[in-house]
Coordinates of C-alpha atoms in Angstrom, one line a residue:
X16 CA 13.5 19.6 -19.2
X17 CA 10.5 21.7 -17.9
X18 CA 10.8 23.2 -14.5
X19 CA 8.1 23.0 -11.9
X20 CA 7.7 26.8 -11.5
X21 CA 6.0 27.7 -14.8
X22 CA 4.4 24.9 -16.8
X23 CA 2.0 26.8 -19.0
X24 CA 1.3 23.7 -21.0
X25 CA 0.1 22.0 -17.9
X26 CA -1.7 24.8 -16.2
X27 CA -5.0 23.0 -16.6
X28 CA -3.8 19.7 -15.3
X29 CA -5.6 18.5 -12.2
X30 CA -3.9 18.9 -8.8
X31 CA -4.7 18.0 -5.2
X32 CA -6.7 20.7 -3.4
X33 CA -4.4 21.1 -0.4
X34 CA -1.8 19.2 1.8
X35 CA -4.5 17.5 3.9
X36 CA -6.2 16.0 0.8
X37 CA -2.8 15.0 -0.6
X38 CA -2.0 13.1 2.6
X39 CA -5.4 11.5 2.8
X40 CA -5.1 10.3 -0.8
X41 CA -1.5 9.0 -0.4
X42 CA -2.5 7.4 3.0
X43 CA -5.5 5.8 1.2
X44 CA -3.0 4.2 -1.2
X45 CA -0.7 3.0 1.5
X46 CA -3.3 1.7 3.9
X47 CA -4.7 -1.6 2.8
X48 CA -5.0 -5.3 3.5
X49 CA -1.3 -5.5 4.5
X50 CA -1.9 -3.3 7.6
X51 CA -4.5 -5.8 8.9
X52 CA -3.7 -9.3 7.7
X53 CA 0.1 -9.0 7.6
X54 CA 1.4 -6.6 10.2
X55 CA -0.1 -8.2 13.3
X56 CA 1.1 -11.6 12.3
X57 CA 4.6 -10.3 11.5
X58 CA 4.9 -8.7 14.9
X59 CA 4.0 -12.0 16.5
X60 CA 6.2 -14.1 14.3
X61 CA 9.3 -11.8 14.2
X62 CA 9.9 -10.7 17.8
X63 CA 6.9 -8.7 19.0
X64 CA 7.8 -5.1 19.8
X65 CA 11.4 -5.8 18.7
X66 CA 10.0 -6.1 15.2
X67 CA 7.9 -3.0 15.8
X68 CA 11.0 -1.0 16.8
X69 CA 12.8 -2.2 13.6
X70 CA 9.7 -1.3 11.6
X71 CA 9.5 2.2 13.1
X72 CA 13.2 2.9 12.5
X73 CA 13.0 1.8 8.9
X74 CA 9.8 3.9 8.4
X75 CA 11.7 6.9 9.7
X76 CA 15.0 6.6 8.1
X77 CA 14.0 4.8 4.8
X78 CA 10.3 5.2 4.0
X79 CA 10.0 8.9 4.7
X80 CA 13.1 10.0 2.7
X81 CA 12.3 7.5 -0.1
X82 CA 8.7 8.8 -0.3
X83 CA 10.0 12.3 -0.4
X84 CA 12.4 11.4 -3.3
X85 CA 9.7 9.6 -5.3
X86 CA 7.3 12.6 -4.9
X87 CA 10.1 15.0 -5.9
X88 CA 10.9 13.0 -9.0
X89 CA 7.3 12.8 -10.1
X90 CA 6.6 16.5 -9.5
X91 CA 9.8 17.6 -11.2
X92 CA 8.9 15.7 -14.4
X93 CA 5.1 16.1 -14.0
X94 CA 4.7 12.5 -15.3
X95 CA 3.7 9.1 -14.2
X96 CA 5.9 5.9 -14.0
X97 CA 6.8 5.3 -17.7
X98 CA 7.3 9.0 -18.5
X99 CA 9.5 9.7 -15.4
X100 CA 11.7 6.6 -15.8
X101 CA 12.1 7.3 -19.5
X102 CA 13.2 10.9 -18.8
X103 CA 15.5 9.6 -16.0
X104 CA 17.2 6.6 -17.9
X105 CA 16.3 6.8 -21.5
X106 CA 15.0 3.8 -23.4
X107 CA 16.0 1.3 -20.6
X108 CA 13.8 3.4 -18.3
X109 CA 10.9 3.1 -20.7
X110 CA 11.2 -0.7 -20.7
X111 CA 11.5 -0.7 -16.9
X112 CA 8.4 1.6 -16.7
X113 CA 6.4 -0.8 -18.8
X114 CA 7.5 -3.7 -16.7
X115 CA 6.4 -2.0 -13.5
X116 CA 3.0 -1.1 -14.9
X117 CA 2.7 -4.7 -16.1
X118 CA 3.5 -5.8 -12.6
X119 CA 0.7 -3.6 -11.3
X120 CA -1.7 -5.2 -13.7
X121 CA -0.7 -8.7 -12.5
X122 CA -0.8 -7.7 -8.8
X123 CA -4.2 -6.1 -9.3
X124 CA -5.6 -9.4 -10.6
X125 CA -5.2 -11.1 -7.2
X126 CA -5.4 -8.1 -5.0
X127 CA -8.9 -7.1 -6.3
X128 CA -10.0 -10.7 -5.8
X129 CA -9.0 -10.6 -2.1
X130 CA -10.7 -7.2 -1.8
X131 CA -13.8 -8.7 -3.2
X132 CA -13.7 -11.4 -0.5
X133 CA -13.4 -8.6 2.1
X134 CA -16.5 -6.9 0.7
X135 CA -18.4 -10.3 0.7
X136 CA -17.3 -10.9 4.3
X137 CA -18.5 -7.5 5.4
X138 CA -21.9 -8.2 3.7
X139 CA -22.1 -11.6 5.6
X140 CA -21.3 -9.9 8.9
X141 CA -23.8 -7.1 8.4
X142 CA -26.6 -9.2 6.9
X143 CA -26.6 -12.2 9.1
X144 CA -23.5 -12.2 11.3
X145 CA -21.0 -15.0 11.8
X146 CA -22.3 -18.0 13.7
X147 CA -20.4 -21.3 14.3
X148 CA -23.0 -23.4 12.4
X149 CA -22.7 -21.1 9.4
X150 CA -18.9 -20.8 9.2
X151 CA -18.5 -23.8 6.9
X152 CA -21.0 -22.3 4.4
X153 CA -19.1 -19.0 4.6
X154 CA -15.8 -20.8 3.9
X155 CA -17.3 -22.7 1.0
X156 CA -18.7 -19.5 -0.5
X157 CA -15.3 -17.9 -0.4
X158 CA -13.8 -20.8 -2.3
X159 CA -16.4 -20.8 -5.0
X160 CA -14.5 -19.3 -8.0
X161 CA -17.3 -17.9 -10.1
X162 CA -19.0 -15.8 -7.4
X163 CA -15.7 -14.6 -6.1
X164 CA -14.7 -13.6 -9.6
X165 CA -18.0 -11.7 -10.2
X166 CA -17.7 -9.8 -6.9
X167 CA -14.1 -8.8 -7.7
X168 CA -15.2 -7.6 -11.2
X169 CA -17.9 -5.5 -9.5
X170 CA -15.2 -4.0 -7.2
X171 CA -12.9 -3.3 -10.2
X172 CA -15.6 -1.4 -12.2
X173 CA -16.7 0.6 -9.1
X174 CA -13.1 1.8 -8.9
X175 CA -13.2 2.7 -12.6
X176 CA -16.4 4.7 -12.0
X177 CA -14.6 6.7 -9.2
X178 CA -11.6 7.4 -11.4
X179 CA -13.9 8.5 -14.3
X180 CA -15.3 11.2 -11.9
X181 CA -11.8 12.8 -11.9
X182 CA -9.1 13.6 -9.3
X183 CA -11.1 16.1 -7.2
X184 CA -14.7 14.9 -7.5
X185 CA -13.7 11.2 -7.5
X186 CA -10.5 10.0 -5.9
X187 CA -9.8 12.9 -3.5
X188 CA -13.4 13.1 -2.3
X189 CA -13.6 9.3 -1.7
X190 CA -10.3 9.3 0.1
X191 CA -11.3 12.2 2.4
X192 CA -14.3 10.2 3.6
X193 CA -12.9 6.6 3.7
X194 CA -9.6 7.2 5.5
X195 CA -11.0 9.1 8.5
X196 CA -13.9 6.6 8.8
X197 CA -11.4 3.7 9.0
X198 CA -9.4 5.4 11.8
X199 CA -12.6 6.2 13.8
X200 CA -13.6 2.5 13.5
X201 CA -10.2 1.4 14.7
X202 CA -10.3 3.6 17.7
X203 CA -13.7 2.3 18.7
X204 CA -12.6 -1.3 18.2
X205 CA -9.5 -0.8 20.4
X206 CA -11.7 0.7 23.2
X207 CA -14.0 -2.4 22.9
X208 CA -11.0 -4.8 22.8
X209 CA -9.3 -3.3 25.9
X210 CA -12.5 -3.8 28.0
X211 CA -12.3 -7.6 27.6
X212 CA -10.9 -9.4 30.7
X213 CA -7.2 -10.1 30.2
X214 CA -6.8 -7.9 27.1
X215 CA -4.4 -5.5 28.7
X216 CA -2.2 -8.3 30.0
X217 CA -2.3 -10.0 26.6
X218 CA -1.2 -6.7 24.9
X219 CA 1.6 -6.3 27.4
X220 CA 2.9 -9.8 26.7
X221 CA 2.6 -9.3 23.0
X222 CA 4.5 -6.0 23.1
X223 CA 7.4 -7.3 25.3
X224 CA 10.5 -7.2 23.0
X225 CA 12.5 -10.3 22.4
X226 CA 15.7 -9.1 20.7
X227 CA 17.1 -12.6 20.7
X228 CA 14.6 -13.4 17.8
X229 CA 15.9 -10.6 15.6
X230 CA 18.1 -11.9 12.8
X231 CA 18.6 -11.4 9.0
X232 CA 15.1 -12.7 8.2
X233 CA 13.5 -10.4 10.8
X234 CA 15.4 -7.3 9.5
X235 CA 14.4 -8.2 5.9
X236 CA 10.8 -8.7 7.0
X237 CA 10.6 -5.3 8.8
X238 CA 12.2 -3.5 5.8
X239 CA 10.0 -5.3 3.3
X240 CA 6.8 -4.6 5.3
X241 CA 7.8 -0.9 5.7
X242 CA 8.6 -0.5 2.0
X243 CA 5.6 -2.4 0.7
X244 CA 3.1 -0.8 3.2
X245 CA 4.1 2.8 2.4
X246 CA 3.3 2.2 -1.2
X247 CA 6.9 2.8 -2.5
X248 CA 8.3 1.3 -5.6
X249 CA 8.0 3.9 -8.5
X250 CA 4.4 3.2 -9.2
X251 CA 1.7 4.4 -6.8
X252 CA 3.5 7.3 -5.1
X253 CA 5.0 8.4 -8.4
X254 CA 1.7 8.5 -10.2
X255 CA 0.0 10.5 -7.5
X256 CA 3.1 12.7 -7.2
X257 CA 2.3 14.0 -10.6
X258 CA -0.8 15.8 -9.2
X259 CA 1.0 17.6 -6.4
X260 CA 0.7 21.4 -6.1
X261 CA 4.0 23.3 -6.6
X262 CA 3.7 24.7 -3.1
X263 CA 3.1 21.4 -1.4
X264 CA 5.9 20.6 1.1
X265 CA 7.1 17.2 0.1
X266 CA 8.6 16.3 3.5
X267 CA 5.3 17.0 5.2
X268 CA 3.3 15.0 2.6
X269 CA 5.8 12.0 3.0
X270 CA 5.8 12.2 6.8
X271 CA 2.0 12.4 7.0
X272 CA 1.6 9.5 4.7
X273 CA 4.1 7.3 6.7
X274 CA 2.5 8.3 10.0
X275 CA -1.0 7.5 8.7
X276 CA 0.2 4.1 7.4
X277 CA 2.0 3.2 10.6
X278 CA -0.9 4.4 12.8
X279 CA -3.3 2.2 10.7
X280 CA -1.1 -0.9 11.3
X281 CA -0.8 -0.3 15.0
X282 CA -4.4 0.5 15.6
X283 CA -5.5 -2.6 13.7
X284 CA -3.0 -4.7 15.7
X285 CA -4.3 -3.3 19.0
X286 CA -7.7 -4.6 18.3
X287 CA -6.9 -7.8 16.5
X288 CA -4.0 -9.1 18.8
X289 CA -5.6 -8.8 22.2
X290 CA -8.9 -10.3 21.1
X291 CA -7.2 -13.2 19.4
X292 CA -5.0 -13.9 22.4
X293 CA -7.8 -13.5 25.0
X294 CA -9.8 -16.1 23.2
X295 CA -6.7 -18.4 22.7
X296 CA -7.0 -18.4 18.9
X297 CA -4.2 -18.8 16.4
X298 CA -2.4 -15.8 15.1
X299 CA -2.3 -17.0 11.5
X300 CA -1.1 -14.9 8.6
X301 CA -2.6 -13.6 5.4
X302 CA -6.0 -14.8 4.3
X303 CA -6.1 -17.3 7.2
X304 CA -6.2 -14.4 9.7
X305 CA -8.8 -12.4 7.9
X306 CA -11.1 -15.1 6.5
X307 CA -10.5 -17.9 9.1
X308 CA -9.5 -16.6 12.5
X309 CA -11.4 -13.4 12.6
X310 CA -14.9 -14.9 11.7
X311 CA -14.3 -17.5 14.4
X312 CA -13.4 -14.7 16.8
X313 CA -16.6 -12.8 16.0
X314 CA -18.7 -15.9 16.8
X315 CA -17.4 -16.1 20.4
X316 CA -16.8 -12.5 21.5
X317 CA -19.7 -10.4 22.9
X318 CA -20.9 -7.9 20.3
X319 CA -19.0 -9.8 17.7
X320 CA -21.5 -9.0 14.9
X321 CA -21.2 -5.3 15.5
X322 CA -17.4 -5.4 15.8
X323 CA -17.0 -7.7 12.8
X324 CA -19.2 -5.5 10.6
X325 CA -17.4 -2.3 11.6
X326 CA -13.9 -3.8 11.0
X327 CA -14.7 -5.4 7.7
X328 CA -16.7 -2.4 6.4
X329 CA -13.8 -0.1 7.3
X330 CA -11.2 -2.4 5.8
X331 CA -13.3 -2.8 2.6
X332 CA -13.3 0.9 2.1
X333 CA -9.6 1.6 2.5
X334 CA -8.7 -1.5 0.5
X335 CA -11.0 -0.1 -2.2
X336 CA -8.7 3.0 -2.3
X337 CA -5.8 0.7 -3.2
X338 CA -7.8 -0.7 -6.0
X339 CA -8.4 2.8 -7.3
X340 CA -4.7 3.5 -7.1
X341 CA -3.9 0.3 -9.1
X342 CA -6.1 1.5 -12.0
X343 CA -4.6 5.0 -11.7
X344 CA -1.1 3.7 -12.1
X345 CA -2.1 1.8 -15.2
X346 CA -4.2 4.4 -16.9
X347 CA -2.3 7.6 -16.0
X348 CA 1.0 5.9 -17.1
X349 CA -0.4 4.6 -20.4
X350 CA -2.2 7.9 -21.2
X351 CA 1.2 9.6 -21.4
X352 CA 2.2 7.1 -24.1
X353 CA 1.3 7.1 -27.8
X354 CA -1.0 4.0 -27.2
X355 CA -3.0 5.9 -24.6
X356 CA -3.3 9.0 -26.7
X357 CA -4.7 7.0 -29.6
X358 CA -7.2 5.1 -27.4
X359 CA -8.3 8.0 -25.3
X360 CA -8.8 8.2 -21.5
X361 CA -12.3 6.8 -21.1
X362 CA -11.7 3.9 -23.6
X363 CA -8.4 3.1 -22.0
X364 CA -10.2 2.8 -18.6
X365 CA -12.7 0.4 -20.2
X366 CA -9.9 -1.6 -21.9
X367 CA -7.9 -1.9 -18.6
X368 CA -11.1 -2.8 -16.8
X369 CA -11.9 -5.6 -19.3
X370 CA -8.3 -6.9 -19.2
X371 CA -8.0 -7.0 -15.4
X372 CA -11.5 -8.5 -15.1
X373 CA -10.4 -11.4 -17.3
X374 CA -7.1 -11.8 -15.4
X375 CA -8.9 -12.0 -12.1
X376 CA -10.2 -15.4 -13.3
X377 CA -6.7 -17.0 -12.9
X378 CA -6.3 -16.5 -9.1
X379 CA -10.1 -17.0 -8.7
X380 CA -9.8 -20.6 -10.1
X381 CA -6.2 -21.1 -9.0
X382 CA -5.8 -19.5 -5.5
X383 CA -2.5 -21.3 -5.1
X384 CA -1.1 -18.8 -7.6
X385 CA -1.6 -15.8 -5.2
X386 CA 1.4 -16.6 -3.1
X387 CA 4.0 -16.8 -5.9
X388 CA 2.4 -13.9 -7.7
X389 CA 2.6 -11.7 -4.6
X390 CA 6.3 -12.7 -4.1
X391 CA 7.2 -11.7 -7.7
X392 CA 4.9 -8.7 -8.3
X393 CA 4.3 -7.5 -4.8
X394 CA 7.7 -7.8 -3.3
X395 CA 10.3 -8.2 -6.1
X396 CA 8.9 -5.4 -8.3
X397 CA 8.5 -3.1 -5.3
X398 CA 12.2 -3.3 -4.4
X399 CA 13.2 -3.0 -8.1
X400 CA 11.0 0.0 -8.7
X401 CA 12.1 1.6 -5.5
X402 CA 15.7 1.4 -6.4
X403 CA 15.0 3.0 -9.8
X404 CA 13.1 5.8 -8.2
X405 CA 15.8 6.6 -5.7
X406 CA 18.5 6.5 -8.4
X407 CA 16.4 8.6 -10.7
X408 CA 15.7 11.2 -8.1
X409 CA 19.2 11.7 -6.6
X410 CA 21.5 10.7 -9.4
X411 CA 19.6 11.6 -12.6
X412 CA 17.4 14.5 -11.6
X413 CA 20.3 16.6 -10.4
X414 CA 21.3 18.0 -7.0
X415 CA 20.0 21.5 -7.6
X416 CA 16.6 20.3 -8.9
X417 CA 16.2 18.0 -5.9
X418 CA 17.0 20.9 -3.6
X419 CA 14.5 23.1 -5.4
X420 CA 11.8 20.5 -5.2
X421 CA 12.4 20.1 -1.5
X422 CA 12.5 23.9 -1.0
X423 CA 16.0 23.8 0.4
X424 CA 17.4 26.6 -1.8
X425 CA 20.8 26.7 -3.5
X426 CA 22.7 26.5 -0.1
X427 CA 21.2 23.7 2.0
X428 CA 22.1 23.2 5.6
X429 CA 24.4 20.6 6.9
X430 CA 21.5 18.3 7.9
X431 CA 19.9 18.7 4.5
X432 CA 23.2 17.8 2.8
X433 CA 23.4 14.8 5.1
X434 CA 19.9 13.7 4.1
X435 CA 20.8 14.0 0.4
X436 CA 23.9 11.9 0.9
X437 CA 21.8 9.3 2.7
X438 CA 19.3 9.2 -0.2
X439 CA 22.1 9.0 -2.7
X440 CA 24.3 6.3 -1.1
X441 CA 22.7 5.0 2.1
X442 CA 19.2 3.8 1.1
X443 CA 20.3 2.1 -2.1
X444 CA 23.1 0.3 -0.3
X445 CA 20.8 -0.7 2.6
X446 CA 18.2 -2.1 0.2
X447 CA 20.8 -4.1 -1.8
X448 CA 22.5 -5.3 1.4
X449 CA 19.3 -6.5 3.1
X450 CA 18.0 -8.1 0.0
X451 CA 21.3 -9.9 -0.7
X452 CA 21.5 -11.1 2.9
X453 CA 18.0 -12.4 2.8
X454 CA 18.7 -14.3 -0.5
X455 CA 21.9 -15.7 1.1
X456 CA 20.0 -16.7 4.2
X457 CA 17.3 -18.4 2.2
X458 CA 19.9 -20.3 0.0
X459 CA 21.8 -21.4 3.1
X460 CA 18.7 -22.7 4.8
X461 CA 17.6 -24.5 1.7
X462 CA 21.0 -26.1 1.4

């Protein structure tokens, strides 16, 4: 196995410019629609700040170590999903790698459709604003399959264009612009939201913890949101981990990514929640929040057109980074396989673009498929891939190589040894236990 210190064969391979660019790009992968349409609702549905505390604990003790492990595994092998899992587990790992990449293909088909709807919503808000008398026309336009399909195809090919520009001139440059822009928009929106009468009281009520509402489902929801939101699951993080510099501190990159993702969720919530509560609207989940409640909110709040345009424009841009990441997972992974080498990088981009453009038609004409697809490819594959990545890093890569990737040296400290044991035994056990408890709870309730 090649070591990270002297890969002459890969000397010309693209790498991130510095730690800040690394964090910005990884945060761009992690920050997406889930931070806006899922996190605020889940806080409201699963115990308010009690859910938030669970989420923060899981982000600290699970997501950051798991992110570090996935990055270490990817950098050690200098490969993407299929290559890394093959080197870790042999031919079963290769099959698992293809399954995970296939899962990303399927997830991209409905995710890009939703991102296209966000871009369309941003256009409506900027061009004409949301008005009560036009909301029904807006809703009808969102449900029209062919326009939604065409917009999503345009988003997909825009992402392919950025990838074709390369890591530094394309992905890194776009991430360095879009991510800070999103945070600046969120800070301004929070300032505007808190100036509304009753907003601070509404936030205080929302943040009041109710630990009596925390049960198995709430624990599973917090862990699932944490794992999914951070981009874990042996695909996104692993592919971008291939491009890490040898001198990048993995713990810093993982902590920065987790912090950025958590901050995005909290900032979005601090605008969305108080405004919805002040105007006595329903805290619905998923598309209902973003495409139903929020447009109604912008019609009644003062300056709603400006606020709506800013929120939707910022969200469109960071969601677009997740679209880029989806294509990166597919193309970088397949380019390391014989099929990718035969086709070539640019032609593989075109082939994947055509394939996903066609697949988008299924959720466009059958939106009822999005929920089941997200459950299988968004949640199930994420946990499956995450477990493989942890096992590959701490069981298959080898203790000394993990220590070297983490810059611990041959004689790590007690706390470093403790962290390694947590990665090796604690996180896999926790994931399996919570997943098993959630399945048992669901079966019991169904019975």
